[in-house]
GROMACS .gro file of C-alpha atoms in nm:
model
  450
    1MET     CA    1  -1.315  -1.676  -0.846
    2LYS     CA    2  -1.233  -1.352  -0.669
    3ILE     CA    3  -1.114  -1.096  -0.924
    4VAL     CA    4  -0.994  -0.743  -0.852
    5ILE     CA    5  -1.001  -0.497  -1.144
    6MET     CA    6  -0.816  -0.164  -1.138
    7GLY     CA    7  -0.948   0.091  -1.389
    8ALA     CA    8  -1.306   0.176  -1.483
    9GLY     CA    9  -1.249   0.284  -1.842
   10LYS     CA   10  -1.401   0.108  -2.143
   11VAL     CA   11  -1.198  -0.211  -2.090
   12GLY     CA   12  -1.274  -0.219  -1.718
   13GLU     CA   13  -1.642  -0.166  -1.792
   14LEU     CA   14  -1.650  -0.456  -2.040
   15LEU     CA   15  -1.467  -0.684  -1.797
   16CYS     CA   16  -1.700  -0.596  -1.509
   17ARG     CA   17  -2.001  -0.679  -1.724
   18ASP     CA   18  -1.865  -1.001  -1.870
   19LEU     CA   19  -1.703  -1.143  -1.557
   20SER     CA   20  -1.994  -1.059  -1.326
   21LEU     CA   21  -2.230  -1.237  -1.568
   22GLU     CA   22  -2.010  -1.545  -1.522
   23ASN     CA   23  -2.071  -1.527  -1.145
   24HIS     CA   24  -1.724  -1.422  -1.038
   25ASP     CA   25  -1.679  -1.210  -0.725
   26ILE     CA   26  -1.563  -0.876  -0.867
   27ILE     CA   27  -1.409  -0.579  -0.685
   28LEU     CA   28  -1.352  -0.269  -0.899
   29ILE     CA   29  -1.098  -0.005  -0.793
   30GLU     CA   30  -1.121   0.340  -0.954
   31LYS     CA   31  -1.019   0.687  -0.837
   32ASP     CA   32  -1.275   0.869  -1.054
   33GLU     CA   33  -1.607   0.862  -0.867
   34THR     CA   34  -1.818   0.939  -1.177
   35ARG     CA   35  -1.674   0.645  -1.371
   36LEU     CA   36  -1.718   0.418  -1.071
   37THR     CA   37  -2.082   0.514  -1.022
   38LYS     CA   38  -2.160   0.457  -1.391
   39ILE     CA   39  -2.038   0.097  -1.380
   40LEU     CA   40  -2.206   0.026  -1.044
   41ASN     CA   41  -2.537   0.124  -1.204
   42HIS     CA   42  -2.500  -0.144  -1.473
   43SER     CA   43  -2.292  -0.429  -1.327
   44ASP     CA   44  -2.313  -0.646  -1.016
   45VAL     CA   45  -1.973  -0.562  -0.868
   46ASN     CA   46  -1.830  -0.425  -0.545
   47ALA     CA   47  -1.628  -0.106  -0.564
   48ILE     CA   48  -1.352   0.085  -0.388
   49LEU     CA   49  -1.282   0.452  -0.461
   50GLY     CA   50  -0.908   0.513  -0.473
   51ASN     CA   51  -0.572   0.442  -0.635
   52GLY     CA   52  -0.535   0.071  -0.713
   53ALA     CA   53  -0.156   0.093  -0.692
   54SER     CA   54  -0.181   0.201  -0.327
   55TYR     CA   55  -0.084  -0.045  -0.055
   56GLU     CA   56  -0.377   0.059   0.165
   57ILE     CA   57  -0.632   0.029  -0.117
   58GLN     CA   58  -0.507  -0.316  -0.216
   59LYS     CA   59  -0.522  -0.428   0.147
   60GLU     CA   60  -0.881  -0.298   0.165
   61ALA     CA   61  -0.961  -0.505  -0.145
   62GLN     CA   62  -0.818  -0.813   0.036
   63ILE     CA   63  -0.578  -0.871  -0.249
   64ASP     CA   64  -0.420  -1.161  -0.060
   65LYS     CA   65  -0.741  -1.358  -0.125
   66ALA     CA   66  -0.763  -1.265  -0.494
   67ASP     CA   67  -0.735  -1.526  -0.766
   68ILE     CA   68  -0.661  -1.260  -1.029
   69PHE     CA   69  -0.568  -0.891  -1.020
   70ILE     CA   70  -0.629  -0.706  -1.350
   71ALA     CA   71  -0.485  -0.357  -1.408
   72VAL     CA   72  -0.637  -0.185  -1.714
   73THR     CA   73  -0.593   0.190  -1.654
   74GLU     CA   74  -0.458   0.415  -1.932
   75ASN     CA   75  -0.120   0.436  -1.752
   76ASP     CA   76   0.118   0.150  -1.837
   77GLU     CA   77   0.359   0.215  -1.553
   78LEU     CA   78   0.080   0.238  -1.296
   79ASN     CA   79  -0.062  -0.093  -1.420
   80MET     CA   80   0.274  -0.268  -1.387
   81ILE     CA   81   0.348  -0.123  -1.043
   82ALA     CA   82   0.003  -0.223  -0.921
   83CYS     CA   83   0.054  -0.579  -1.051
   84VAL     CA   84   0.393  -0.612  -0.880
   85LEU     CA   85   0.241  -0.495  -0.551
   86ALA     CA   86  -0.063  -0.725  -0.590
   87LYS     CA   87   0.164  -1.023  -0.652
   88LYS     CA   88   0.374  -0.940  -0.345
   89LEU     CA   89   0.058  -0.911  -0.135
   90GLY     CA   90  -0.063  -1.254  -0.242
   91SER     CA   91  -0.274  -1.234  -0.561
   92LYS     CA   92  -0.236  -1.567  -0.741
   93GLN     CA   93  -0.237  -1.416  -1.093
   94THR     CA   94  -0.183  -1.065  -1.228
   95ILE     CA   95  -0.270  -0.913  -1.567
   96ALA     CA   96  -0.146  -0.573  -1.690
   97ARG     CA   97  -0.263  -0.372  -1.988
   98VAL     CA   98   0.054  -0.231  -2.148
   99ARG     CA   99   0.030  -0.019  -2.463
  100ASN     CA  100   0.371   0.146  -2.504
  101PRO     CA  101   0.574  -0.012  -2.789
  102GLU     CA  102   0.887   0.021  -2.574
  103TYR     CA  103   0.742  -0.237  -2.336
  104ALA     CA  104   0.605  -0.468  -2.606
  105GLU     CA  105   0.924  -0.639  -2.723
  106PRO     CA  106   1.077  -0.752  -2.391
  107SER     CA  107   0.741  -0.869  -2.255
  108GLU     CA  108   0.863  -1.219  -2.152
  109LEU     CA  109   1.160  -1.072  -1.966
  110MET     CA  110   0.936  -0.819  -1.794
  111LYS     CA  111   0.683  -1.086  -1.701
  112ASN     CA  112   0.951  -1.308  -1.549
  113THR     CA  113   1.130  -1.034  -1.355
  114MET     CA  114   0.817  -0.854  -1.236
  115GLY     CA  115   0.601  -1.158  -1.170
  116ILE     CA  116   0.321  -1.042  -1.402
  117SER     CA  117   0.125  -1.340  -1.538
  118LEU     CA  118   0.000  -1.172  -1.855
  119LEU     CA  119   0.100  -0.852  -2.034
  120ILE     CA  120  -0.161  -0.760  -2.294
  121ASN     CA  121  -0.145  -0.484  -2.553
  122PRO     CA  122  -0.475  -0.384  -2.720
  123GLU     CA  123  -0.316  -0.176  -2.995
  124LYS     CA  124  -0.072  -0.450  -3.091
  125GLN     CA  125  -0.353  -0.707  -3.092
  126ALA     CA  126  -0.565  -0.473  -3.307
  127ALA     CA  127  -0.278  -0.425  -3.553
  128GLN     CA  128  -0.241  -0.802  -3.585
  129ARG     CA  129  -0.613  -0.824  -3.662
  130CYS     CA  130  -0.567  -0.555  -3.930
  131VAL     CA  131  -0.285  -0.756  -4.087
  132GLN     CA  132  -0.509  -1.065  -4.107
  133LEU     CA  133  -0.787  -0.865  -4.273
  134LEU     CA  134  -0.544  -0.714  -4.523
  135GLU     CA  135  -0.401  -1.055  -4.607
  136PHE     CA  136  -0.754  -1.188  -4.671
  137PRO     CA  137  -0.927  -0.867  -4.786
  138GLN     CA  138  -1.249  -1.028  -4.909
  139ALA     CA  139  -1.365  -1.101  -4.552
  140ASP     CA  140  -1.556  -0.849  -4.342
  141SER     CA  141  -1.411  -1.014  -4.030
  142PHE     CA  142  -1.138  -1.274  -3.982
  143GLU     CA  143  -1.068  -1.477  -3.668
  144CYS     CA  144  -0.820  -1.757  -3.660
  145PHE     CA  145  -0.737  -2.065  -3.457
  146THR     CA  146  -0.460  -2.311  -3.533
  147SER     CA  147  -0.211  -2.106  -3.733
  148ASN     CA  148  -0.448  -1.981  -4.005
  149LYS     CA  149  -0.534  -2.333  -4.126
  150ALA     CA  150  -0.908  -2.287  -4.085
  151PRO     CA  151  -1.002  -1.926  -4.011
  152ILE     CA  152  -1.351  -1.800  -3.934
  153VAL     CA  153  -1.449  -1.544  -4.197
  154GLU     CA  154  -1.754  -1.326  -4.245
  155LEU     CA  155  -1.924  -1.319  -4.586
  156ARG     CA  156  -2.199  -1.072  -4.677
  157VAL     CA  157  -2.412  -1.260  -4.933
  158ASN     CA  158  -2.447  -1.079  -5.267
  159GLN     CA  159  -2.756  -1.108  -5.487
  160ASN     CA  160  -2.559  -1.291  -5.756
  161PHE     CA  161  -2.438  -1.569  -5.524
  162LYS     CA  162  -2.549  -1.893  -5.691
  163LEU     CA  163  -2.677  -2.050  -5.367
  164VAL     CA  164  -2.919  -1.770  -5.270
  165GLY     CA  165  -3.247  -1.940  -5.188
  166LYS     CA  166  -3.073  -2.274  -5.127
  167SER     CA  167  -3.035  -2.459  -4.798
  168LEU     CA  168  -2.716  -2.515  -4.602
  169VAL     CA  169  -2.743  -2.884  -4.691
  170GLU     CA  170  -2.698  -2.776  -5.054
  171PHE     CA  171  -2.420  -2.536  -4.948
  172ARG     CA  172  -2.228  -2.825  -4.788
  173ALA     CA  173  -2.278  -3.039  -5.099
  174THR     CA  174  -2.112  -2.764  -5.304
  175TYR     CA  175  -1.840  -2.668  -5.053
  176LYS     CA  176  -1.760  -2.999  -4.888
  177ASN     CA  177  -1.502  -2.872  -4.637
  178LEU     CA  178  -1.674  -2.545  -4.548
  179ILE     CA  179  -1.905  -2.509  -4.249
  180VAL     CA  180  -2.146  -2.221  -4.190
  181CYS     CA  181  -2.115  -2.170  -3.815
  182ALA     CA  182  -2.345  -1.870  -3.766
  183VAL     CA  183  -2.583  -1.652  -3.964
  184SER     CA  184  -2.673  -1.289  -3.900
  185LYS     CA  185  -2.938  -1.072  -4.067
  186ASN     CA  186  -3.127  -0.766  -3.940
  187ASN     CA  187  -2.988  -0.821  -3.587
  188ASN     CA  188  -3.122  -1.180  -3.584
  189ILE     CA  189  -2.832  -1.415  -3.509
  190GLU     CA  190  -2.842  -1.793  -3.498
  191ILE     CA  191  -2.639  -2.109  -3.519
  192PRO     CA  192  -2.818  -2.263  -3.818
  193ASN     CA  193  -2.916  -2.618  -3.904
  194GLY     CA  194  -2.904  -2.774  -4.249
  195ASN     CA  195  -3.251  -2.647  -4.341
  196HIS     CA  196  -3.152  -2.281  -4.311
  197ILE     CA  197  -3.211  -2.092  -4.639
  198ILE     CA  198  -2.939  -1.853  -4.759
  199GLU     CA  199  -3.067  -1.497  -4.813
  200VAL     CA  200  -2.926  -1.189  -4.985
  201ASN     CA  201  -2.748  -0.945  -4.748
  202SER     CA  202  -2.728  -1.201  -4.470
  203HIS     CA  203  -2.388  -1.246  -4.307
  204LEU     CA  204  -2.248  -1.599  -4.307
  205PHE     CA  205  -1.970  -1.689  -4.064
  206VAL     CA  206  -1.784  -1.968  -4.237
  207THR     CA  207  -1.481  -2.180  -4.151
  208GLY     CA  208  -1.268  -2.411  -4.363
  209PRO     CA  209  -0.944  -2.431  -4.564
  210LEU     CA  210  -0.825  -2.100  -4.710
  211SER     CA  211  -0.830  -2.236  -5.066
  212GLU     CA  212  -1.198  -2.326  -5.042
  213LEU     CA  213  -1.284  -2.000  -4.867
  214GLU     CA  214  -1.125  -1.813  -5.156
  215LYS     CA  215  -1.344  -2.008  -5.400
  216LEU     CA  216  -1.653  -1.922  -5.191
  217TYR     CA  217  -1.573  -1.550  -5.210
  218LYS     CA  218  -1.502  -1.573  -5.582
  219ASP     CA  219  -1.843  -1.737  -5.633
  220ASN     CA  220  -1.990  -1.446  -5.433
  221GLY     CA  221  -1.836  -1.200  -5.680
  222GLN     CA  222  -1.537  -1.103  -5.465
  223LYS     CA  223  -1.192  -1.151  -5.613
  224ASN     CA  224  -0.884  -1.223  -5.406
  225SER     CA  225  -0.707  -0.898  -5.492
  226LYS     CA  226  -0.380  -0.875  -5.305
  227ILE     CA  227  -0.334  -0.554  -5.105
  228ARG     CA  228  -0.027  -0.374  -5.237
  229SER     CA  229  -0.092  -0.022  -5.103
  230ILE     CA  230  -0.238   0.109  -4.776
  231PHE     CA  231  -0.361   0.459  -4.692
  232ILE     CA  232  -0.375   0.514  -4.313
  233ILE     CA  233  -0.555   0.802  -4.141
  234GLY     CA  234  -0.428   0.876  -3.791
  235GLY     CA  235  -0.088   0.818  -3.635
  236SER     CA  236  -0.222   0.611  -3.345
  237LEU     CA  237  -0.038   0.328  -3.172
  238VAL     CA  238  -0.236   0.083  -3.385
  239SER     CA  239  -0.100   0.258  -3.695
  240GLN     CA  240   0.254   0.237  -3.564
  241TYR     CA  241   0.233  -0.134  -3.487
  242LEU     CA  242   0.081  -0.187  -3.832
  243ILE     CA  243   0.361   0.004  -4.005
  244LYS     CA  244   0.615  -0.211  -3.822
  245ALA     CA  245   0.430  -0.530  -3.924
  246PHE     CA  246   0.466  -0.435  -4.294
  247GLU     CA  247   0.821  -0.303  -4.256
  248LYS     CA  248   0.983  -0.586  -4.453
  249SER     CA  249   0.708  -0.615  -4.714
  250ASN     CA  250   0.668  -0.445  -5.052
  251VAL     CA  251   0.340  -0.282  -4.946
  252ASP     CA  252   0.330   0.093  -5.020
  253ILE     CA  253   0.208   0.289  -4.715
  254LYS     CA  254   0.098   0.651  -4.686
  255LEU     CA  255  -0.006   0.794  -4.347
  256VAL     CA  256  -0.203   1.115  -4.292
  257GLU     CA  257  -0.189   1.282  -3.949
  258ILE     CA  258  -0.354   1.616  -3.870
  259ASP     CA  259  -0.119   1.712  -3.583
  260PHE     CA  260   0.198   1.877  -3.721
  261LYS     CA  261   0.433   1.769  -3.440
  262LYS     CA  262   0.310   1.411  -3.447
  263ALA     CA  263   0.334   1.397  -3.827
  264LYS     CA  264   0.692   1.522  -3.810
  265TYR     CA  265   0.780   1.266  -3.541
  266LEU     CA  266   0.630   0.978  -3.743
  267SER     CA  267   0.806   1.083  -4.063
  268GLN     CA  268   1.138   1.070  -3.877
  269LYS     CA  269   1.060   0.742  -3.702
  270TYR     CA  270   0.938   0.568  -4.019
  271PRO     CA  271   1.140   0.713  -4.310
  272HIS     CA  272   1.043   0.423  -4.539
  273ILE     CA  273   0.679   0.539  -4.559
  274GLU     CA  274   0.523   0.866  -4.675
  275VAL     CA  275   0.380   1.079  -4.390
  276ILE     CA  276   0.158   1.378  -4.473
  277GLN     CA  277   0.027   1.645  -4.236
  278ALA     CA  278  -0.336   1.696  -4.345
  279ASP     CA  279  -0.699   1.656  -4.238
  280GLY     CA  280  -0.795   1.295  -4.299
  281THR     CA  281  -1.167   1.375  -4.267
  282SER     CA  282  -1.156   1.618  -4.562
  283MET     CA  283  -1.252   1.460  -4.893
  284ASP     CA  284  -1.061   1.734  -5.076
  285ASP     CA  285  -0.743   1.653  -4.882
  286LEU     CA  286  -0.787   1.281  -4.934
  287VAL     CA  287  -0.843   1.315  -5.308
  288GLU     CA  288  -0.547   1.553  -5.332
  289GLN     CA  289  -0.330   1.286  -5.165
  290GLY     CA  290  -0.451   1.027  -5.416
  291VAL     CA  291  -0.643   0.805  -5.173
  292GLN     CA  292  -0.857   0.669  -5.459
  293GLY     CA  293  -0.549   0.498  -5.602
  294TYR     CA  294  -0.483   0.287  -5.290
  295ASP     CA  295  -0.603  -0.069  -5.234
  296ALA     CA  296  -0.698  -0.022  -4.869
  297LEU     CA  297  -0.805   0.268  -4.647
  298LEU     CA  298  -0.760   0.235  -4.271
  299ALA     CA  299  -0.940   0.485  -4.045
  300LEU     CA  300  -0.740   0.466  -3.721
  301THR     CA  301  -0.787   0.803  -3.552
  302GLY     CA  302  -0.886   0.828  -3.187
  303ILE     CA  303  -1.239   0.950  -3.269
  304ASP     CA  304  -1.496   0.688  -3.370
  305GLU     CA  305  -1.721   0.926  -3.562
  306GLU     CA  306  -1.430   1.055  -3.769
  307ASN     CA  307  -1.330   0.699  -3.854
  308ILE     CA  308  -1.681   0.618  -3.973
  309ILE     CA  309  -1.690   0.928  -4.194
  310ILE     CA  310  -1.347   0.848  -4.339
  311SER     CA  311  -1.451   0.493  -4.429
  312MET     CA  312  -1.775   0.619  -4.587
  313VAL     CA  313  -1.567   0.854  -4.802
  314GLY     CA  314  -1.341   0.562  -4.897
  315LYS     CA  315  -1.642   0.353  -4.992
  316SER     CA  316  -1.782   0.635  -5.209
  317LEU     CA  317  -1.447   0.659  -5.389
  318GLY     CA  318  -1.453   0.288  -5.471
  319ILE     CA  319  -1.164   0.175  -5.248
  320LYS     CA  320  -1.192  -0.202  -5.232
  321LYS     CA  321  -1.100  -0.251  -4.864
  322THR     CA  322  -1.180  -0.028  -4.567
  323LEU     CA  323  -1.100  -0.091  -4.200
  324THR     CA  324  -1.262   0.124  -3.933
  325LYS     CA  325  -1.144   0.147  -3.572
  326ILE     CA  326  -1.437   0.187  -3.333
  327ASN     CA  327  -1.425   0.163  -2.955
  328ARG     CA  328  -1.788   0.244  -2.871
  329ARG     CA  329  -1.996  -0.068  -2.923
  330GLU     CA  330  -2.318   0.131  -2.960
  331LEU     CA  331  -2.189   0.265  -3.294
  332ILE     CA  332  -2.145  -0.080  -3.450
  333ASP     CA  333  -2.510  -0.112  -3.557
  334ILE     CA  334  -2.490   0.228  -3.731
  335VAL     CA  335  -2.183   0.115  -3.922
  336ASP     CA  336  -2.351  -0.208  -4.030
  337SER     CA  337  -2.654  -0.017  -4.158
  338VAL     CA  338  -2.441   0.196  -4.393
  339GLY     CA  339  -2.263  -0.112  -4.527
  340LEU     CA  340  -1.905  -0.049  -4.415
  341GLN     CA  341  -1.666  -0.342  -4.421
  342SER     CA  342  -1.429  -0.445  -4.143
  343ILE     CA  343  -1.448  -0.308  -3.789
  344ILE     CA  344  -1.158  -0.312  -3.542
  345THR     CA  345  -1.240  -0.273  -3.172
  346PRO     CA  346  -0.918  -0.283  -2.963
  347LYS     CA  347  -1.095  -0.268  -2.627
  348ARG     CA  348  -1.320  -0.560  -2.723
  349ILE     CA  349  -1.017  -0.760  -2.837
  350ILE     CA  350  -0.835  -0.716  -2.506
  351ALA     CA  351  -1.147  -0.793  -2.301
  352ASP     CA  352  -1.192  -1.119  -2.495
  353LYS     CA  353  -0.826  -1.214  -2.439
  354ILE     CA  354  -0.858  -1.157  -2.065
  355LEU     CA  355  -1.189  -1.346  -2.051
  356GLN     CA  356  -1.023  -1.640  -2.230
  357TYR     CA  357  -0.741  -1.636  -1.972
  358VAL     CA  358  -0.984  -1.625  -1.680
  359ARG     CA  359  -1.191  -1.916  -1.812
  360ALA     CA  360  -0.881  -2.127  -1.865
  361LEU     CA  361  -0.772  -2.063  -1.504
  362ASP     CA  362  -1.119  -2.139  -1.378
  363ASN     CA  363  -1.104  -2.482  -1.537
  364SER     CA  364  -0.741  -2.589  -1.516
  365GLN     CA  365  -0.827  -2.958  -1.461
  366GLY     CA  366  -1.076  -3.018  -1.745
  367SER     CA  367  -1.085  -2.947  -2.118
  368SER     CA  368  -0.988  -2.584  -2.086
  369VAL     CA  369  -1.044  -2.287  -2.316
  370GLU     CA  370  -0.733  -2.212  -2.524
  371ALA     CA  371  -0.879  -1.938  -2.743
  372LEU     CA  372  -1.201  -1.738  -2.756
  373TYR     CA  373  -1.354  -1.502  -3.009
  374ARG     CA  374  -1.692  -1.334  -3.006
  375ILE     CA  375  -1.861  -1.285  -3.339
  376ALA     CA  376  -2.195  -1.163  -3.475
  377ASP     CA  377  -2.222  -0.864  -3.242
  378ASP     CA  378  -2.093  -1.070  -2.947
  379LYS     CA  379  -2.396  -1.303  -2.961
  380ILE     CA  380  -2.195  -1.610  -3.065
  381GLU     CA  381  -1.873  -1.741  -2.915
  382ALA     CA  382  -1.614  -1.938  -3.107
  383LEU     CA  383  -1.398  -2.137  -2.868
  384GLN     CA  384  -1.102  -2.369  -2.892
  385PHE     CA  385  -1.074  -2.635  -2.620
  386LYS     CA  386  -0.789  -2.873  -2.548
  387VAL     CA  387  -0.953  -3.209  -2.477
  388GLY     CA  388  -0.874  -3.347  -2.131
  389GLU     CA  389  -0.801  -3.709  -2.046
  390LYS     CA  390  -1.132  -3.754  -1.863
  391SER     CA  391  -1.359  -3.570  -2.106
  392ARG     CA  392  -1.700  -3.731  -2.162
  393MET     CA  393  -1.668  -3.654  -2.533
  394THR     CA  394  -1.378  -3.889  -2.598
  395PHE     CA  395  -1.374  -4.218  -2.792
  396GLN     CA  396  -1.745  -4.213  -2.893
  397PRO     CA  397  -1.875  -4.130  -3.242
  398ILE     CA  398  -2.004  -3.773  -3.240
  399LYS     CA  399  -2.343  -3.893  -3.367
  400ASP     CA  400  -2.386  -4.096  -3.046
  401LEU     CA  401  -2.328  -3.794  -2.820
  402LYS     CA  402  -2.628  -3.599  -2.698
  403LEU     CA  403  -2.514  -3.242  -2.749
  404ALA     CA  404  -2.672  -2.922  -2.623
  405LYS     CA  405  -2.884  -2.716  -2.860
  406ASN     CA  406  -2.729  -2.421  -3.043
  407VAL     CA  407  -2.382  -2.575  -3.035
  408LEU     CA  408  -2.189  -2.662  -3.349
  409ILE     CA  409  -1.858  -2.850  -3.363
  410ALA     CA  410  -1.671  -2.679  -3.646
  411TYR     CA  411  -1.355  -2.888  -3.660
  412ILE     CA  412  -1.104  -3.098  -3.470
  413VAL     CA  413  -0.727  -3.048  -3.478
  414ARG     CA  414  -0.524  -3.364  -3.426
  415LYS     CA  415  -0.144  -3.357  -3.447
  416GLY     CA  416  -0.155  -3.045  -3.664
  417LYS     CA  417  -0.417  -3.186  -3.903
  418VAL     CA  418  -0.758  -3.017  -3.934
  419ILE     CA  419  -1.053  -3.258  -3.944
  420PHE     CA  420  -1.401  -3.141  -4.045
  421PRO     CA  421  -1.600  -3.408  -3.865
  422THR     CA  422  -1.895  -3.618  -3.969
  423GLY     CA  423  -2.112  -3.803  -3.722
  424ASN     CA  424  -1.877  -4.102  -3.740
  425ASP     CA  425  -1.569  -3.910  -3.626
  426ARG     CA  426  -1.449  -3.929  -3.265
  427VAL     CA  427  -1.270  -3.694  -3.027
  428TYR     CA  428  -0.957  -3.809  -2.843
  429PRO     CA  429  -0.754  -3.670  -2.551
  430ASP     CA  430  -0.515  -3.388  -2.651
  431ASP     CA  431  -0.725  -3.302  -2.958
  432ARG     CA  432  -0.823  -2.939  -3.007
  433VAL     CA  433  -1.196  -2.891  -3.065
  434VAL     CA  434  -1.325  -2.566  -3.214
  435LEU     CA  435  -1.694  -2.504  -3.159
  436PHE     CA  436  -1.956  -2.232  -3.184
  437SER     CA  437  -2.213  -2.163  -2.916
  438ASN     CA  438  -2.464  -1.900  -2.813
  439ASN     CA  439  -2.406  -2.004  -2.451
  440VAL     CA  440  -2.163  -1.726  -2.365
  441HIS     CA  441  -2.034  -1.883  -2.044
  442LEU     CA  442  -1.875  -2.212  -2.154
  443ARG     CA  443  -1.569  -2.304  -1.949
  444ASP     CA  444  -1.538  -2.676  -2.025
  445LEU     CA  445  -1.595  -2.886  -2.334
  446ASP     CA  446  -1.806  -3.134  -2.135
  447GLU     CA  447  -2.066  -2.864  -2.072
  448ILE     CA  448  -2.202  -2.923  -2.424
  449VAL     CA  449  -2.266  -3.295  -2.352
  450LEU     CA  450  -2.609  -3.357  -2.197
   0.00000   0.00000   0.00000
């Protein structure tokens, strides 16, 4: 497909890399020459220097031949204006990154009146991810298909876990409806077979019913302690969406913001929570504000390094759940080495959502991608496909299908019921199939059938 991207920030950079690797024809528009040059040095894309909301620039990009126009600059209004113009000039689909909460609520109305195919909000998506992690605090990461019925959770194996040294065959005998979909240790990531031996400090990515996942964590020495109080550092947009998400709950929230004017604004906007003007990176200030008495600490400032330090302080004080917002992917390995818990990456979340949308458009006739998550440092993809009428997977027992290597069918959803398949189960049209693969370019379910 021909895809035009406006904006060469972090999101634009991720999209250029991912979409060019999937052999799409990419044109990147950016008015900052330094940013443009940086991406051209690392991605196989064409580029135009200029304002992507300009009529002349869009004509130069041949927007009338574009399958998708994606506007991901830092300016919401510019993104929307550019999408409206691109649609008028003939782009088949348009996607706008929109972060302002004032635009978040009437998104369907705005999409219909402005002709924008998809409005996507990274901060709102990140806040929703935070809510999931706070509702299931044992997990280091939490991704969910099918209305939370069978989430994908990340478990760091403790030394007291009773199945250390045992195989995944023995794991499945103990936890009959749980499936280990991926394993990560020391930067080695794989989709395991039944002979894989469970090791201390490895990360298991597991899916199954919530009740059985809770038992797994309990057996790993992690209790399901409900989060009743949250200490937030940084009055970012993610923080504001999160506060709104817990507005009708009984969760006690305290927010620390270093900027006096912003702290005052937030205290007026959210009178039901406690807002303090202080330095969230200072251990003295945190202890003075009683951070050690809170169930969860969320480091949501705009500076990655500060967030890492804050979470390390929280860990040293014995806070049972920490969430750390990080936008620079190169810092993730550092965080993993110091043993921090859950990482939130808004720019990665939005890039994955857009990639999911593009793949679904690229395969509108087959068994198309309905949802996509990348786990284990982006090395493994978890995908949900809706099974098409003509799929080669249908009606045959799974054991009779010759499937590609390094692919694992996690479960099937049929009429709202989750099925954890054996070799005798079959796939039918209109089923949803959730699978894991280290082939990061799957567009159609039939691609896993040899």
